PDB file of C-alpha atoms in Angstrom:
ATOM      1  CA  UNK A 286     144.901  -1.572  22.302  1.00  0.00           C
ATOM      2  CA  UNK A 287     147.744  -1.564  19.814  1.00  0.00           C
ATOM      3  CA  UNK A 288     148.132   2.208  19.589  1.00  0.00           C
ATOM      4  CA  UNK A 289     151.089   2.173  21.936  1.00  0.00           C
ATOM      5  CA  UNK A 290     153.007  -0.439  19.935  1.00  0.00           C
ATOM      6  CA  UNK A 291     154.248   1.915  17.198  1.00  0.00           C
ATOM      7  CA  UNK A 292     154.601   4.634  19.807  1.00  0.00           C
ATOM      8  CA  UNK A 293     156.811   2.602  22.136  1.00  0.00           C
ATOM      9  CA  UNK A 294     160.044   4.459  21.288  1.00  0.00           C
ATOM     10  CA  UNK A 295     158.306   7.793  21.879  1.00  0.00           C
ATOM     11  CA  UNK A 296     156.735   6.600  25.140  1.00  0.00           C
ATOM     12  CA  UNK A 297     160.065   5.169  26.291  1.00  0.00           C
ATOM     13  CA  UNK A 298     161.665   8.558  25.674  1.00  0.00           C
ATOM     14  CA  UNK A 299     158.779  10.465  27.282  1.00  0.00           C
ATOM     15  CA  UNK A 300     158.820   8.388  30.472  1.00  0.00           C
ATOM     16  CA  UNK A 301     162.600   7.859  30.388  1.00  0.00           C
ATOM     17  CA  UNK A 302     162.359   4.060  30.414  1.00  0.00           C
ATOM     18  CA  UNK A 303     163.806   1.275  28.277  1.00  0.00           C
ATOM     19  CA  UNK A 304     162.062   0.050  25.138  1.00  0.00           C
ATOM     20  CA  UNK A 305     161.605  -3.341  26.819  1.00  0.00           C
ATOM     21  CA  UNK A 306     159.819  -1.735  29.745  1.00  0.00           C
ATOM     22  CA  UNK A 307     157.705   0.281  27.312  1.00  0.00           C
ATOM     23  CA  UNK A 308     156.525  -2.942  25.682  1.00  0.00           C
ATOM     24  CA  UNK A 309     154.604  -3.697  28.880  1.00  0.00           C
ATOM     25  CA  UNK A 310     152.003  -1.190  27.678  1.00  0.00           C
ATOM     26  CA  UNK A 311     150.976  -3.617  24.938  1.00  0.00           C
ATOM     27  CA  UNK A 312     151.695  -6.885  26.748  1.00  0.00           C
ATOM     28  CA  UNK A 313     149.451  -6.128  29.712  1.00  0.00           C
ATOM     29  CA  UNK A 314     146.351  -5.968  27.513  1.00  0.00           C
ATOM     30  CA  UNK A 315     147.245  -9.204  25.713  1.00  0.00           C
ATOM     31  CA  UNK A 316     147.454 -11.037  29.028  1.00  0.00           C
ATOM     32  CA  UNK A 317     143.994  -9.934  30.104  1.00  0.00           C
ATOM     33  CA  UNK A 318     142.483 -10.599  26.666  1.00  0.00           C
ATOM     34  CA  UNK A 319     143.540 -14.215  27.072  1.00  0.00           C
ATOM     35  CA  UNK A 320     142.266 -14.744  30.629  1.00  0.00           C
ATOM     36  CA  UNK A 321     139.454 -12.315  31.444  1.00  0.00           C
ATOM     37  CA  UNK A 322     136.696 -13.515  29.061  1.00  0.00           C
ATOM     38  CA  UNK A 323     136.374 -16.709  31.105  1.00  0.00           C
ATOM     39  CA  UNK A 324     135.584 -14.738  34.256  1.00  0.00           C
ATOM     40  CA  UNK A 325     133.351 -12.238  32.479  1.00  0.00           C
ATOM     41  CA  UNK A 326     131.366 -15.136  31.016  1.00  0.00           C
ATOM     42  CA  UNK A 327     130.459 -16.234  34.532  1.00  0.00           C
ATOM     43  CA  UNK A 328     129.598 -12.662  35.504  1.00  0.00           C
ATOM     44  CA  UNK A 329     127.318 -12.341  32.475  1.00  0.00           C
ATOM     45  CA  UNK A 330     125.250 -15.252  33.756  1.00  0.00           C
ATOM     46  CA  UNK A 331     124.136 -12.974  36.614  1.00  0.00           C
ATOM     47  CA  UNK A 332     124.347  -9.487  35.057  1.00  0.00           C
ATOM     48  CA  UNK A 333     122.611  -8.115  31.977  1.00  0.00           C
ATOM     49  CA  UNK A 334     125.069  -7.889  29.074  1.00  0.00           C
ATOM     50  CA  UNK A 335     123.796  -4.454  28.007  1.00  0.00           C
ATOM     51  CA  UNK A 336     124.291  -3.101  31.525  1.00  0.00           C
ATOM     52  CA  UNK A 337     127.801  -4.541  31.667  1.00  0.00           C
ATOM     53  CA  UNK A 338     128.554  -3.070  28.235  1.00  0.00           C
ATOM     54  CA  UNK A 339     127.405   0.421  29.191  1.00  0.00           C
ATOM     55  CA  UNK A 340     129.251   0.444  32.522  1.00  0.00           C
ATOM     56  CA  UNK A 341     132.452  -0.963  31.004  1.00  0.00           C
ATOM     57  CA  UNK A 342     132.304   1.565  28.156  1.00  0.00           C
ATOM     58  CA  UNK A 343     131.967   4.417  30.632  1.00  0.00           C
ATOM     59  CA  UNK A 344     134.890   3.088  32.693  1.00  0.00           C
ATOM     60  CA  UNK A 345     136.948   2.818  29.497  1.00  0.00           C
ATOM     61  CA  UNK A 346     136.136   6.444  28.677  1.00  0.00           C
ATOM     62  CA  UNK A 347     137.318   7.580  32.099  1.00  0.00           C
ATOM     63  CA  UNK A 348     140.503   5.484  32.003  1.00  0.00           C
ATOM     64  CA  UNK A 349     141.338   6.808  28.531  1.00  0.00           C
ATOM     65  CA  UNK A 350     141.021  10.377  29.753  1.00  0.00           C
ATOM     66  CA  UNK A 351     143.289   9.709  32.728  1.00  0.00           C
ATOM     67  CA  UNK A 352     145.674   7.701  30.548  1.00  0.00           C
ATOM     68  CA  UNK A 353     146.202  10.777  28.402  1.00  0.00           C
ATOM     69  CA  UNK A 354     146.874  12.871  31.496  1.00  0.00           C
ATOM     70  CA  UNK A 355     149.360  10.440  33.066  1.00  0.00           C
ATOM     71  CA  UNK A 356     152.697  12.051  33.763  1.00  0.00           C
ATOM     72  CA  UNK A 357     154.612   9.070  35.150  1.00  0.00           C
ATOM     73  CA  UNK A 358     155.277   5.562  33.944  1.00  0.00           C
ATOM     74  CA  UNK A 359     153.609   3.979  36.971  1.00  0.00           C
ATOM     75  CA  UNK A 360     150.477   6.071  36.522  1.00  0.00           C
ATOM     76  CA  UNK A 361     150.345   5.299  32.805  1.00  0.00           C
ATOM     77  CA  UNK A 362     150.779   1.590  33.439  1.00  0.00           C
ATOM     78  CA  UNK A 363     148.079   1.634  36.150  1.00  0.00           C
ATOM     79  CA  UNK A 364     145.515   3.169  33.794  1.00  0.00           C
ATOM     80  CA  UNK A 365     146.596   0.758  31.081  1.00  0.00           C
ATOM     81  CA  UNK A 366     145.991  -2.053  33.588  1.00  0.00           C
ATOM     82  CA  UNK A 367     142.488  -0.670  34.215  1.00  0.00           C
ATOM     83  CA  UNK A 368     141.871  -0.633  30.465  1.00  0.00           C
ATOM     84  CA  UNK A 369     143.104  -4.211  30.278  1.00  0.00           C
ATOM     85  CA  UNK A 370     140.416  -5.224  32.760  1.00  0.00           C
ATOM     86  CA  UNK A 371     137.645  -3.338  30.980  1.00  0.00           C
ATOM     87  CA  UNK A 372     138.289  -4.108  27.290  1.00  0.00           C
ATOM     88  CA  UNK A 373     137.644  -7.863  27.641  1.00  0.00           C
ATOM     89  CA  UNK A 374     134.425  -7.021  29.520  1.00  0.00           C
ATOM     90  CA  UNK A 375     133.261  -4.953  26.554  1.00  0.00           C
ATOM     91  CA  UNK A 376     134.209  -7.621  24.025  1.00  0.00           C
ATOM     92  CA  UNK A 377     132.596 -10.416  26.049  1.00  0.00           C
ATOM     93  CA  UNK A 378     129.397  -8.406  26.564  1.00  0.00           C
ATOM     94  CA  UNK A 379     129.224  -7.646  22.835  1.00  0.00           C
ATOM     95  CA  UNK A 380     129.687 -11.308  21.952  1.00  0.00           C
ATOM     96  CA  UNK A 381     126.983 -12.247  24.453  1.00  0.00           C
ATOM     97  CA  UNK A 382     124.575  -9.731  22.952  1.00  0.00           C
ATOM     98  CA  UNK A 383     125.329 -10.979  19.436  1.00  0.00           C
ATOM     99  CA  UNK A 384     124.961 -14.614  20.489  1.00  0.00           C
ATOM    100  CA  UNK A 385     121.512 -13.906  21.927  1.00  0.00           C
ATOM    101  CA  UNK A 386     120.270 -11.861  18.982  1.00  0.00           C
ATOM    102  CA  UNK A 387     118.131 -14.789  17.783  1.00  0.00           C
ATOM    103  CA  UNK A 388     116.253 -14.749  21.081  1.00  0.00           C
ATOM    104  CA  UNK A 389     115.318 -11.136  20.530  1.00  0.00           C
ATOM    105  CA  UNK A 390     113.008 -10.483  17.640  1.00  0.00           C
ATOM    106  CA  UNK A 391     115.245  -8.143  15.648  1.00  0.00           C
ATOM    107  CA  UNK A 392     114.800  -7.857  11.891  1.00  0.00           C
ATOM    108  CA  UNK A 393     117.449  -6.452   9.597  1.00  0.00           C
TER     109      UNK A 393
END
């Protein structure tokens, strides 16, 4: 999530954009981290958390591959937007699994 923050000057140079515009790479994820868990909580009432976790992890894998291959600012920002939708799903699913660990008979 934060990997682009120290790389913002390099990304700004690579995509030939301003440093302020390059900061959108980090800001877009912060926005979705604040809002998305509410919606994913409602989704997890209907969908199995483990299924959501595996699907979201696979989508994150694919978006990371395409993010590395992006050759324009718009493309890079689109895949970053996709990541911003998926990362809160993963975190919310993990928290749901951990919250329900008492219901499952797991011994450490």
